[in-house]
CSV table of C-alpha atoms in Angstrom, one decimal:
chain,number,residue,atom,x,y,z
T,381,UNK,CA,-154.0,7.3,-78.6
T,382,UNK,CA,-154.1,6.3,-74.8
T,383,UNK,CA,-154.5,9.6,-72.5
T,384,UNK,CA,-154.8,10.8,-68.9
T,385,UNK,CA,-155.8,7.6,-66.9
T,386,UNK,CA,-155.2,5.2,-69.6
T,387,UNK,CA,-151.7,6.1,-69.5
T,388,UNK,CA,-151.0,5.5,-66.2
T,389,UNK,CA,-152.3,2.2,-66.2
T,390,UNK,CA,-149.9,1.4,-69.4
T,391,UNK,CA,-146.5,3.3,-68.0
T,392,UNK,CA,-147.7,0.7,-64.7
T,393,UNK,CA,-147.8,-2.5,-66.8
T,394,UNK,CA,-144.9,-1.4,-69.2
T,395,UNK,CA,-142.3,-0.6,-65.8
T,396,UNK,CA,-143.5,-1.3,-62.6
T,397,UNK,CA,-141.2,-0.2,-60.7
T,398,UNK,CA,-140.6,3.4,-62.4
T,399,UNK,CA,-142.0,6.2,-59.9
T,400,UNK,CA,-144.9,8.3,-61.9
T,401,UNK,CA,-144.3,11.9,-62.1
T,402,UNK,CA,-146.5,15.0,-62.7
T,403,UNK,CA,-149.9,13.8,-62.1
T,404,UNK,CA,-151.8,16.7,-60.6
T,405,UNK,CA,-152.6,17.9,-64.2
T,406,UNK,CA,-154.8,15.4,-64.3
T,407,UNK,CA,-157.0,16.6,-61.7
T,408,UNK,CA,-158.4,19.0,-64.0
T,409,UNK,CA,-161.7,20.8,-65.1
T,410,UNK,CA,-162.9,17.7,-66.9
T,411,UNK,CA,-161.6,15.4,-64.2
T,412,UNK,CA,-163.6,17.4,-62.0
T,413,UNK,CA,-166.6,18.0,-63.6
T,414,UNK,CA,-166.6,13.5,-64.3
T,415,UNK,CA,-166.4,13.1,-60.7
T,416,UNK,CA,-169.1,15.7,-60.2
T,417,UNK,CA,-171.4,14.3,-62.4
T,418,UNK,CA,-171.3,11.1,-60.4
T,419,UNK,CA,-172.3,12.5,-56.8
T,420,UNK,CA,-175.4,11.7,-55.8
T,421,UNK,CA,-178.2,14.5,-55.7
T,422,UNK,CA,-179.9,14.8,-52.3
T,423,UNK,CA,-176.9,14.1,-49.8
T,424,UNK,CA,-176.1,14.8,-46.6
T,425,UNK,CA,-173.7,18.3,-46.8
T,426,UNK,CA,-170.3,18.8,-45.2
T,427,UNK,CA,-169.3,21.4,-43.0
T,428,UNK,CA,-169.8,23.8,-45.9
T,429,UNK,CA,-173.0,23.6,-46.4
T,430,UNK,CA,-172.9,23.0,-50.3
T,431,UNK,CA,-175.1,20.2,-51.8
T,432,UNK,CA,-174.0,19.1,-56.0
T,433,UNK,CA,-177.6,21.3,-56.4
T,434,UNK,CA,-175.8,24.5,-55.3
T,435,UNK,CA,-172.6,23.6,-56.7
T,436,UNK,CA,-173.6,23.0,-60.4
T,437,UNK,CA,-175.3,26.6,-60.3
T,438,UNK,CA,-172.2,28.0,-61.8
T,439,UNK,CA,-170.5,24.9,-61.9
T,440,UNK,CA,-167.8,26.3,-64.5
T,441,UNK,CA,-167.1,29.0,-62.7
T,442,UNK,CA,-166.2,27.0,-59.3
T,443,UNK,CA,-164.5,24.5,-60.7
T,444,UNK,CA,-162.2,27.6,-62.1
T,445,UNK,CA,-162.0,28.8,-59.1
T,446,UNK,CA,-161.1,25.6,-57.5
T,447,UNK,CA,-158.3,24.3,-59.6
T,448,UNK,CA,-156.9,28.2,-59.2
T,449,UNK,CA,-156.5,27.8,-55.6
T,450,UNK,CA,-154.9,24.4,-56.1
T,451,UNK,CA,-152.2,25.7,-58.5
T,452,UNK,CA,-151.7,28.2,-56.1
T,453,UNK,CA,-151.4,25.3,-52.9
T,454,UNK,CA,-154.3,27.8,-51.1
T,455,UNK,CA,-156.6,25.1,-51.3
T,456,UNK,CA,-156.8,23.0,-48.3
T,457,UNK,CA,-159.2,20.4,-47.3
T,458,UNK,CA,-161.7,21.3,-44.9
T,459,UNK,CA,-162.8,19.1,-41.8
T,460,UNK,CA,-164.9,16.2,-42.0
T,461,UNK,CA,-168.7,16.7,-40.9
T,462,UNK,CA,-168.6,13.8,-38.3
T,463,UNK,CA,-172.4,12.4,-37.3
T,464,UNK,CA,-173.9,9.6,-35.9
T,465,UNK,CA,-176.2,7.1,-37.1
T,466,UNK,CA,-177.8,4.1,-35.7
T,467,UNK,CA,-176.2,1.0,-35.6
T,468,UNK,CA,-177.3,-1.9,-37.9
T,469,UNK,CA,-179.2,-4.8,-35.2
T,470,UNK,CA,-178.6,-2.3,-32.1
T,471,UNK,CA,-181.2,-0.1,-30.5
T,472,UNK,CA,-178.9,2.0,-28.5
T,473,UNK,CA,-175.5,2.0,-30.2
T,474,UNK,CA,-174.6,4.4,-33.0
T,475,UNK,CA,-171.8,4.3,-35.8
T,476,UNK,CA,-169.8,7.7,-36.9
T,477,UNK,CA,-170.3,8.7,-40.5
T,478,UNK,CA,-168.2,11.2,-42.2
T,479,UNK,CA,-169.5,13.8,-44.4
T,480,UNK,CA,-166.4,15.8,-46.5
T,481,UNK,CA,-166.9,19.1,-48.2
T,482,UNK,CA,-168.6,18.9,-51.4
T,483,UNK,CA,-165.4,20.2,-53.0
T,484,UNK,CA,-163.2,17.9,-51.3
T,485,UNK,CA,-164.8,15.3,-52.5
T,486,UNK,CA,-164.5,16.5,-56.0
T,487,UNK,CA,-160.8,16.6,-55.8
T,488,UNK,CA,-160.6,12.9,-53.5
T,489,UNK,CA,-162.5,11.7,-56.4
T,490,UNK,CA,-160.5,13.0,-58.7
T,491,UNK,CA,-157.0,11.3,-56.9
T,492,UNK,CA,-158.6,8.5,-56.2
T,493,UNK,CA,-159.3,7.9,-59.9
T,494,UNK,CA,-155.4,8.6,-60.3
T,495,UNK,CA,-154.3,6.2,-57.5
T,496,UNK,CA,-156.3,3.2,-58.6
T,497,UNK,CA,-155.0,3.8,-61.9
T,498,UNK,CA,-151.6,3.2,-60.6
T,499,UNK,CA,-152.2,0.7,-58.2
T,500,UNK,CA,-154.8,-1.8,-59.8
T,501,UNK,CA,-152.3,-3.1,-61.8
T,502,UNK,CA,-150.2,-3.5,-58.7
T,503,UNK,CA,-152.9,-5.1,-56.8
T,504,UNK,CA,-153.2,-9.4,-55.6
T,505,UNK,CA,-155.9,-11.2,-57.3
T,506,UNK,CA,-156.9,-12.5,-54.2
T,507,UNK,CA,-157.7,-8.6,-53.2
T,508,UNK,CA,-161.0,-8.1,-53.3
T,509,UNK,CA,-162.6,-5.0,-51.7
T,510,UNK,CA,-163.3,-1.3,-53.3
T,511,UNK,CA,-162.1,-2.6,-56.8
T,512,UNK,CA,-163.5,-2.2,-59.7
T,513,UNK,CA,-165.4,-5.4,-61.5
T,514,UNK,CA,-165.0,-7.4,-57.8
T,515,UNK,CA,-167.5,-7.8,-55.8
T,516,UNK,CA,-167.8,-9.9,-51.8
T,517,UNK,CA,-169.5,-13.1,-53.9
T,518,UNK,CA,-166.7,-13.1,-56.4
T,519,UNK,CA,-164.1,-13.2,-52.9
T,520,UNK,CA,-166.5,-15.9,-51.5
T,521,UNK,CA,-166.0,-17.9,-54.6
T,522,UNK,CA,-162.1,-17.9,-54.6
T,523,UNK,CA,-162.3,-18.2,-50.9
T,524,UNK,CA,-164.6,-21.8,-51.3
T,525,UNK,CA,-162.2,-22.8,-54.4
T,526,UNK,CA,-159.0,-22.6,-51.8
T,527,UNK,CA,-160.8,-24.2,-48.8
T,528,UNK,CA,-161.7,-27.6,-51.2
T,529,UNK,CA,-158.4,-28.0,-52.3
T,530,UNK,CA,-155.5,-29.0,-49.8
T,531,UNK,CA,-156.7,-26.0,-46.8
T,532,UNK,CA,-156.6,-27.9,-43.5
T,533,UNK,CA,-155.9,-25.2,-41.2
T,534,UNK,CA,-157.5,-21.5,-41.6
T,535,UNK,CA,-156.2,-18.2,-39.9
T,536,UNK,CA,-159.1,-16.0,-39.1
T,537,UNK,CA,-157.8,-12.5,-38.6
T,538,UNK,CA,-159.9,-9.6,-37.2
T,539,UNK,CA,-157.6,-6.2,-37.5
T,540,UNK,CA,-158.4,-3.7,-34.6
T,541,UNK,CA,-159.9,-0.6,-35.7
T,542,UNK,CA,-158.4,-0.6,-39.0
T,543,UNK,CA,-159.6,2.5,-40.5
T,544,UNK,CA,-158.6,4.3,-37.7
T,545,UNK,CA,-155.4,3.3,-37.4
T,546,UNK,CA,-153.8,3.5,-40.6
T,547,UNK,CA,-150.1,5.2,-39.6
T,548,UNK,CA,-150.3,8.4,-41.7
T,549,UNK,CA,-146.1,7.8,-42.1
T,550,UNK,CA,-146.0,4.4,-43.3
T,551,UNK,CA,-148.9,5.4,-45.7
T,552,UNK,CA,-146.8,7.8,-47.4
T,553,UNK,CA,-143.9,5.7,-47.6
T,554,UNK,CA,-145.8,3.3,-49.6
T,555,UNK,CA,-147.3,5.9,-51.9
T,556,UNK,CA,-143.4,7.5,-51.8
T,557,UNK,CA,-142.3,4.1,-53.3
T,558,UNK,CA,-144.4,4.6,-56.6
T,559,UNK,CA,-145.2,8.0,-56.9
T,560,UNK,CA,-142.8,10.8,-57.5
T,561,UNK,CA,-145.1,13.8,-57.9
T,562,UNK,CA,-144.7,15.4,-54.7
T,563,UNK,CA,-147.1,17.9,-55.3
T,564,UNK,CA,-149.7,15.0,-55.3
T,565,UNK,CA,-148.4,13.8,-52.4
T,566,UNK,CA,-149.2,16.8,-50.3
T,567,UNK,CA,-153.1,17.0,-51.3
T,568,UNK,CA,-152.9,13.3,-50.2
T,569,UNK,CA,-151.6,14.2,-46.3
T,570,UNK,CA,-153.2,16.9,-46.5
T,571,UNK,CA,-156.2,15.0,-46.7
T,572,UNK,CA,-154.9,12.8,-44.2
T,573,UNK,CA,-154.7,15.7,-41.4
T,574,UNK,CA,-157.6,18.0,-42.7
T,575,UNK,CA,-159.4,16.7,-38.8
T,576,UNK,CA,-162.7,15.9,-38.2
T,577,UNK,CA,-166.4,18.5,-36.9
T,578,UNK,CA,-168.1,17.2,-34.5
T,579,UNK,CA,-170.4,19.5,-32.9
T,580,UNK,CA,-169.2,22.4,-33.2
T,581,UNK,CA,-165.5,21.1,-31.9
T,582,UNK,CA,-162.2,20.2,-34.2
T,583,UNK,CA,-160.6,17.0,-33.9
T,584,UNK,CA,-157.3,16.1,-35.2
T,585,UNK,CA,-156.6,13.2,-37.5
T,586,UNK,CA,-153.3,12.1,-36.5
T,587,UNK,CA,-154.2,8.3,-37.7
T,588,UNK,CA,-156.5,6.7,-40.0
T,589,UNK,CA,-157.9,7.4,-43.3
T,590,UNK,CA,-160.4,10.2,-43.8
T,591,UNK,CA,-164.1,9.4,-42.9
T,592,UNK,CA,-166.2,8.9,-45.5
T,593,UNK,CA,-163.3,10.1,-48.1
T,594,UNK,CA,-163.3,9.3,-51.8
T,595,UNK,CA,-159.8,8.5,-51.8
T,596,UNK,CA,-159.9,6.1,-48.7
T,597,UNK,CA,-160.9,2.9,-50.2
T,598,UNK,CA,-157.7,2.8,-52.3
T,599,UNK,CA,-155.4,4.3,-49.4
T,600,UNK,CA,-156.3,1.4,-47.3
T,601,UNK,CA,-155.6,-1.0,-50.2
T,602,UNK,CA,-152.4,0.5,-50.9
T,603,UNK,CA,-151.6,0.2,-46.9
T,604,UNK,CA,-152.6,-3.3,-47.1
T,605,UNK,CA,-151.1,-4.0,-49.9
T,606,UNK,CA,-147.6,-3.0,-48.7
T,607,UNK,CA,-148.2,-4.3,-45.2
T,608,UNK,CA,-149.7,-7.7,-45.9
T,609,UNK,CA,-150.4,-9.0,-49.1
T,610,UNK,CA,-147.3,-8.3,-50.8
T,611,UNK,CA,-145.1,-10.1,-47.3
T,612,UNK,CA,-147.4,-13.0,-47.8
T,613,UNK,CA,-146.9,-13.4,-51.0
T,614,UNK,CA,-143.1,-13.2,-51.1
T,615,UNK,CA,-142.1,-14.2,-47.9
T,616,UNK,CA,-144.7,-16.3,-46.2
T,617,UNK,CA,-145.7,-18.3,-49.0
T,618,UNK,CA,-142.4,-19.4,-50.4
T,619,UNK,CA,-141.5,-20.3,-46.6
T,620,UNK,CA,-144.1,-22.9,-46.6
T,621,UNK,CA,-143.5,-26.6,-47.7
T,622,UNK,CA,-147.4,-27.0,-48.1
T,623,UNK,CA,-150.3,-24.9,-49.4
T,624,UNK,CA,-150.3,-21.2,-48.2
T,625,UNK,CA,-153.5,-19.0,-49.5
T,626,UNK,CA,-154.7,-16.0,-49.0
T,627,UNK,CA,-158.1,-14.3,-49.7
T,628,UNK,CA,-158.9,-10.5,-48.5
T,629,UNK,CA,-162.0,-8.1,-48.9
T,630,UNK,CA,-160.7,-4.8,-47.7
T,631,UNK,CA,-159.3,-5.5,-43.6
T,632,UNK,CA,-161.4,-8.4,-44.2
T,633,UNK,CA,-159.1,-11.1,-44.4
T,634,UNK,CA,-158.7,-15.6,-44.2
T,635,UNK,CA,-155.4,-17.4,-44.6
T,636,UNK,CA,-155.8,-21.2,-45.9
T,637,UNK,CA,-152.8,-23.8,-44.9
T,638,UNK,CA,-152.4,-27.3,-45.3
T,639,UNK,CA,-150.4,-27.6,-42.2
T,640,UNK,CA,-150.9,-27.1,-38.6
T,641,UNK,CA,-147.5,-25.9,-37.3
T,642,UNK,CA,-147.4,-23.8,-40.4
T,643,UNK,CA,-151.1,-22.0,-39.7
T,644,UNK,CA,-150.1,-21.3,-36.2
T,645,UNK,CA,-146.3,-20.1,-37.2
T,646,UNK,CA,-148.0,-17.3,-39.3
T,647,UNK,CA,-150.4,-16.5,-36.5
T,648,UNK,CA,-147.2,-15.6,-34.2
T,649,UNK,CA,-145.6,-14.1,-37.4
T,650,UNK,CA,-148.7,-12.0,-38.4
T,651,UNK,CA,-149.0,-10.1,-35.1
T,652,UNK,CA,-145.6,-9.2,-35.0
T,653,UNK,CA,-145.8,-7.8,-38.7
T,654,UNK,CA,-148.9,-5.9,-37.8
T,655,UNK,CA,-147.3,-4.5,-35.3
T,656,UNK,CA,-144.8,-3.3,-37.3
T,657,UNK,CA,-147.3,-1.3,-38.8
T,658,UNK,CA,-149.5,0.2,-36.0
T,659,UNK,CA,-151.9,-2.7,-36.4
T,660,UNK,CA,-153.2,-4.9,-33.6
T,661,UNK,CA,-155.0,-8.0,-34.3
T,662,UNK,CA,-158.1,-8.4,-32.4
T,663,UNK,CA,-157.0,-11.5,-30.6
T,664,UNK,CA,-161.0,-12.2,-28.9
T,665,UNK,CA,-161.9,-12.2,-32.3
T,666,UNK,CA,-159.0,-13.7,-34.5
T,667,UNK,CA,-158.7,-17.8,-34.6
T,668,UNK,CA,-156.7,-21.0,-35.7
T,669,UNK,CA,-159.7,-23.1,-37.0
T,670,UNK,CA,-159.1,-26.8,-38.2
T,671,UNK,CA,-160.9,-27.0,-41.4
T,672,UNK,CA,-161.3,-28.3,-44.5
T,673,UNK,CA,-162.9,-31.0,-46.8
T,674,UNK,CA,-159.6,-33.1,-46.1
T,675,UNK,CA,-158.8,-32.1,-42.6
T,676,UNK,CA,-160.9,-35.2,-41.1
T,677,UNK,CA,-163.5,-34.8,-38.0
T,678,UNK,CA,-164.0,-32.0,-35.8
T,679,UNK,CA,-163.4,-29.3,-37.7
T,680,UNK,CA,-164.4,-25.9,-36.6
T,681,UNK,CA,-166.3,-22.6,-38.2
T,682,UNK,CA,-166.0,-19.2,-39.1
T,683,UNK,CA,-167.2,-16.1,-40.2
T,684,UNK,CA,-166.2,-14.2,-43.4
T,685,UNK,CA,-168.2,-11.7,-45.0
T,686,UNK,CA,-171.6,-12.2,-43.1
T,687,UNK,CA,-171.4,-15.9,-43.6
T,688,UNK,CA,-170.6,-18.6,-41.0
T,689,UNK,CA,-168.3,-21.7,-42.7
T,690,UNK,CA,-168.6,-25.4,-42.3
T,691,UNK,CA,-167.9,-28.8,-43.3
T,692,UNK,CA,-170.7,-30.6,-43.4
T,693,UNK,CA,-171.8,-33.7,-45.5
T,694,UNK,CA,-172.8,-33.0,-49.4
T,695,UNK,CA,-175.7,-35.5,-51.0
T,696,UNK,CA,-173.6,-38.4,-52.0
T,697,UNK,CA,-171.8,-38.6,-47.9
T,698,UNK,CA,-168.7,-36.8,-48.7
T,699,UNK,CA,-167.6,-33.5,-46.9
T,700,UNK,CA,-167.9,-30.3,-48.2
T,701,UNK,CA,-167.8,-26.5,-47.9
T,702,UNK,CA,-171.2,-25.4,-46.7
T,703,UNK,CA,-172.2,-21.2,-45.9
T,704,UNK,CA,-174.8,-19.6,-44.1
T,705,UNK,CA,-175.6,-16.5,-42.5
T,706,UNK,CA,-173.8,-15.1,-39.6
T,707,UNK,CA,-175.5,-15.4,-36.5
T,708,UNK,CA,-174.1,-12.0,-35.9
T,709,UNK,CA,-175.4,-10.9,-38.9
T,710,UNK,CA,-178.8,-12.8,-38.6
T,711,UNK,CA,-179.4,-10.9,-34.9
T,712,UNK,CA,-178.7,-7.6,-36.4
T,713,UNK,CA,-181.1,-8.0,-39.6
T,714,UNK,CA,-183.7,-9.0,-37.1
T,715,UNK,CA,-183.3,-6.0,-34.6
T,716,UNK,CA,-183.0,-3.5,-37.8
T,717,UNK,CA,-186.3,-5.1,-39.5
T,718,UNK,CA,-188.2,-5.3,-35.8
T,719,UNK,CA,-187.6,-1.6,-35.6
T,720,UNK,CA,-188.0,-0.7,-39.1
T,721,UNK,CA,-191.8,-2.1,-38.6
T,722,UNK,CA,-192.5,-0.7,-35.4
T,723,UNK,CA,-191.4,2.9,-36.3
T,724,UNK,CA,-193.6,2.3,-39.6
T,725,UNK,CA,-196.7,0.5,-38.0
T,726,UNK,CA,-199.2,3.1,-39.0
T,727,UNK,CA,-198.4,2.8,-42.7
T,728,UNK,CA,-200.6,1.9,-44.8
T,729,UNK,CA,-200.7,-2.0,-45.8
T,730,UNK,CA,-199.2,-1.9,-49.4
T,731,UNK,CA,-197.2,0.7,-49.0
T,732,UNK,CA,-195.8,-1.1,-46.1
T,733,UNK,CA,-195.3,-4.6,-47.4
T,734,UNK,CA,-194.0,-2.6,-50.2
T,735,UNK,CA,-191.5,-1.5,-48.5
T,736,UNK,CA,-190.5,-4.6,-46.6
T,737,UNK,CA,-190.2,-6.4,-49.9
T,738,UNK,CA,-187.5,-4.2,-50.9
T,739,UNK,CA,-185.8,-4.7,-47.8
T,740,UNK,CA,-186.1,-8.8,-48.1
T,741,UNK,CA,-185.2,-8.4,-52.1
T,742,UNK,CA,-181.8,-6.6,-50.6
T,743,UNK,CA,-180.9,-9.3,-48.4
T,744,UNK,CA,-182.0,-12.2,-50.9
T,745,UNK,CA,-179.5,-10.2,-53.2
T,746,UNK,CA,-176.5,-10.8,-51.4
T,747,UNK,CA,-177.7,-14.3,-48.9
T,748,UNK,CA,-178.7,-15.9,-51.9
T,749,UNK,CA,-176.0,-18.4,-52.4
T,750,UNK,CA,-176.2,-21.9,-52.8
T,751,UNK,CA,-176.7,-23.7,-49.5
T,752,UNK,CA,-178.3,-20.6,-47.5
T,753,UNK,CA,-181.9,-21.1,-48.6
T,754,UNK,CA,-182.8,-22.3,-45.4
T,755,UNK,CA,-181.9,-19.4,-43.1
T,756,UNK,CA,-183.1,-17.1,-46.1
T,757,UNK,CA,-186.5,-18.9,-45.7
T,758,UNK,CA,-186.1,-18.4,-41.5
T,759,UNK,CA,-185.4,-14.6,-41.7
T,760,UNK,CA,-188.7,-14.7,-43.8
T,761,UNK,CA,-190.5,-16.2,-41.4
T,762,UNK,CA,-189.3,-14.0,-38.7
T,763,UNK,CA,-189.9,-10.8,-40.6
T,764,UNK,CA,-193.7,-12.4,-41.2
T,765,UNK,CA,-194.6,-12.7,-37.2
T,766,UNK,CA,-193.1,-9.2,-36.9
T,767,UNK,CA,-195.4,-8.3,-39.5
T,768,UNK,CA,-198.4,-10.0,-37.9
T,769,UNK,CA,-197.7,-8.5,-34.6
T,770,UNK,CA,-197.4,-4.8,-36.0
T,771,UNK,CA,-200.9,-4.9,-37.5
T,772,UNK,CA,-202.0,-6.6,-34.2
T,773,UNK,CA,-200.8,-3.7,-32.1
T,774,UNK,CA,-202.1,-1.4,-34.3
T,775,UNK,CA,-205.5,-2.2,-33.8
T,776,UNK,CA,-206.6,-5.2,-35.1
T,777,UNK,CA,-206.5,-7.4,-32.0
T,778,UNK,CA,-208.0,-10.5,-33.6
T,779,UNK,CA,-205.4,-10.7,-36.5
T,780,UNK,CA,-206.4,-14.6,-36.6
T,781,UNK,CA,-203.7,-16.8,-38.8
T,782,UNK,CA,-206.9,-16.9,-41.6
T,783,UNK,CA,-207.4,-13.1,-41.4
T,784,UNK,CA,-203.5,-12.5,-41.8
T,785,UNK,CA,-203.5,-14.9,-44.8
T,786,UNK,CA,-206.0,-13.3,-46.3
T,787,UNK,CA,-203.8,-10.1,-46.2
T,788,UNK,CA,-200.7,-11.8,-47.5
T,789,UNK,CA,-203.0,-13.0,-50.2
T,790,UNK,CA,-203.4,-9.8,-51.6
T,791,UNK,CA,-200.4,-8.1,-50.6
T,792,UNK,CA,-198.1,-10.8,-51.4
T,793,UNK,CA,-194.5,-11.0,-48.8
T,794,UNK,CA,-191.6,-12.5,-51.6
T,795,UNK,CA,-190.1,-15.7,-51.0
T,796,UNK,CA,-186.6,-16.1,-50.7
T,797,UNK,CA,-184.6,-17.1,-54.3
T,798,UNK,CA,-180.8,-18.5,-55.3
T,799,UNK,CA,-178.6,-15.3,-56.8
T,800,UNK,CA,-175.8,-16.2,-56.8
T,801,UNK,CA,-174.1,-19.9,-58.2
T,802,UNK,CA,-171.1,-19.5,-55.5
C-alpha cells in the first residue's frame, strides 16, 4: 500500500491536472521528527537561539507542542537570522546568509518534502537544480549532448537577482494552479512574509524566496517552471522551424538554436516574458553567442556552471565541444586559497597540507571533467607557490626549490585526476 508522500507522487502521474487537497496532515509528528533527524548537528542558530542539540532534549514533547499550535494557525514563522559571510575570491565583499528558526525549518522541511512530491513529476528533464538524483555534471552532460547536435546559435541568460525577486503573487498562482489545500497554502506565504533580522532590525519580505529556507529550492523551481520552462516548451519550441533546446540548473539557464534569427527572436521574446514576471535579465551579462560544432569559424564562448565553452579542434582535426574552468571562477579559487593559507601560515606542516588537500580533492571533485586537466594541473601549481611563499614568510627565508621539494616529498600535495566521463 502506497502512503503519505508516495501517494502524491501516484495521484500526480495518475491526473495531472487534478488540484491535491488536504495535505497539511502530512506534516505530522513523524514527518517532523524525519526532517529533524536530518539537520545537521553544530549549526549556526536562528533568531531563537535553538540548536537540534536543545531541541531533541524533549523532542516529543516539542514536536507536540508544535503541530498544536499549527492546528490551531498560532504558529507563525519567525524572522530569518540574516548574517554575512565572506565572499568566495573577494577580500572585501561579503554575501548574506540566512539562518531560519530551528522549528521553521522543521516544518519548511516538512512542505518542501510535500511540494517536490507534487511537482517532480511535473518537472522538464532538462531541469536540473535542487532535484533529487541530478546533479550540475549530469546538466553539463545534456548541455554538451545539445550543443554537438544541430546548436548553432546559444542564448546565454543571466536573471537579475533571482532569489530576490521572485513575485510573492505570481508564486502563489502557480502553487494555486495544483494545489487546493488552502491551509497549506497559507504556511507557504506565510513563509514567504515571515521578514528578515538583521542586527537587531526587522525587514520585510515583500519579494523573494526565504533566505536559507528549506522550502526555497522547490519554490524557485515551481516559479520557473511556470514562468519559463513550461512557455518554452509549448510555445517557443513548436514556433521554431529548426532545433530549439533548453538546459537549466536552478536560474542558471542556456538556450541551443540552429538558427540565427530564431536565437535572437527569443532573446527579444525572453525579456519581455521575464518581465511579465518581475524578472529582469541581466543584459551586461546575458549574450547571443555563435556556436557550435557545425556553426563554422568564429564562434564565441561562454560560461555555464563554473565552466567556460568552446569549439576547438578534437585529435583527428574536427571541431568539438571543449570545457574549462571559468576564469571567474579560477580568480576566485585563487583569492579564497591565497587567504586560506595566509590566515593558516603558522599551522603546522601536515596538518596544513592536510588541509589543503582536502580543499584541492573538492575542486578536482567537481573540475574533473574530460578536457580540464590542464587548468586543474595550473590551479595546482598556483596553490604550490602560495604554499612555498607561506613557509617562506613564516620564517624559513631560504625555502630553496630543493628544500621545498624535500617537504612535498614527505608531505605529499595530490595531483589533479578525471571524475567525471562528461
Amino acid at each position: 500500500m502506497i502512503t503519505g508522500l508516495g501517494r502524491i507522487s501516484q495521484l500526480v502521474n495518475e491526473y495531472p491536472d487534478r488540484k491535491l487537497q488536504t495535505l497539511m496532515h502530512l506534516v505530522n509528528a513523524e514527518t517532523l521528527k524525519e526532517v529533524h533527524n536530518r539537520q545537521e548537528k553544530n549549526k549556526a542558530y536562528g533568531v531563537d537561539k535553538v540548536t537540534k542539540g536543545d531541541y531533541e532534549e524533549e523532542l516529543d514533547k516539542n514536536l507536540a507542542s508544535l503541530i498544536a499550535n499549527m492546528k490551531q494557525f498560532s504558529y507563525r514563522p519567525q524572522p530569518v537570522r540574516r548574517t554575512y559571510i565572506p565572499k568566495e575570491g573577494s577580500n572585501d565583499k561579503m554575501r548574506p546568509l540566512g539562518i531560519p528558526a530551528y522549528e521553521d525549518k522543521l516544518v519548511q522541511g516538512a512542505m518542501a518534502d510535500i511540494l517536490t512530491g507534487i511537482y517532480e513529476p511535473k518537472f522538464y528533464s532538462f531541469s536540473y537544480g535542487f532535484r533529487a538524483g541530478r546533479d550540475c555534471h549530469m546538466a553539463l552532460k545534456a548541455l554538451k549532448n545539445e550543443l554537438w547536435h544541430g546548436t548553432n546559435w546559444v542564448v546565454d541568460a543571466d536573471i537579475k537577482g533571482f532569489f530576490d525577486n521572485v513575485d510573492h503573487e505570481w508564486l502563489m498562482k502557480f502553487l494555486e494552479h495544483d494545489i487546493g489545500d488552502k491551509n497549506f497554502l497559507r504556511y507557504v506565504t506565510r513563509f514567504l512574509k515571515a521578514g528578515i533580522m538583521e542586527e537587531g532590525k526587522y525587514i520585510d519580505t515583500d519579494s523573494g524566496v526565504p533566505q536559507g529556507g528549506l522550502i526555497s529550492p522547490v519554490l524557485a523551481n515551481v516559479y520557473l517552471h511556470y514562468a519559463i520552462d513550461m512557455w518554452f516548451d509549448k510555445i517557443i519550441k513548436p514556433r521554431c522551424k529548426g532545433k530549439a533546446a533548453m538546459i537549466r540548473y536552478a536560474d542558471d539557464v542556456v538556450f541551443c538554436f540552429e538558427h540565427e534569427e530564431e536565437a535572437k527572436g527569443f532573446y527579444r521574446s525572453l525579456k519581455e516574458r521575464l518581465a511579465k514576471f518581475k524578472l529582469e535579465l541581466s543584459e551586461e551579462k546575458s549574450k547571443i553567442v555563435k556556436f557550435g560544432t557545425s556553426a563554422g569559424e568564429d564562434t564565441g564562448k561562454f560560461d555555464f556552471l563554473g565552466f567556460t565553452h568552446f569549439i576547438a579542434k578534437s585529435r583527428e582535426g574536427k571541431p568539438c565541444v571543449k570545457r574549462t574552468t571559468s576564469q571567474k571562477k579560477l580568480k576566485a579559487k585563487r583569492q579564497s586559497v591565497k587567504k586560506w593559507l595566509r590566515e593558516n601560515m603558522h599551522t603546522p606542516i601536515k596538518v596544513l597540507v592536510d588541509k589543503l588537500n582536502l580543499k584541492l580533492r573538492g575542486h578536482y571533485n567537481y573540475y574533473g571533467i574530460i578536457g580540464n586537466y590542464d587548468a586543474m594541473k595550473g590551479f595546482r601549481e598556483y596553490v604550490l607557490g602560495r604554499l612555498k611563499a607561506v613557509l617562506a614568510r613564516r620564517g624559513s627565508k631560504d625555502m630553496t626549490k630543493e628544500k621545498f621539494g624535500r617537504i612535498l616529498k614527505y608531505n605529499p600535495v595530490i595531483m589533479p585526476r578525471i571524475v567525471h566521463r562528461v
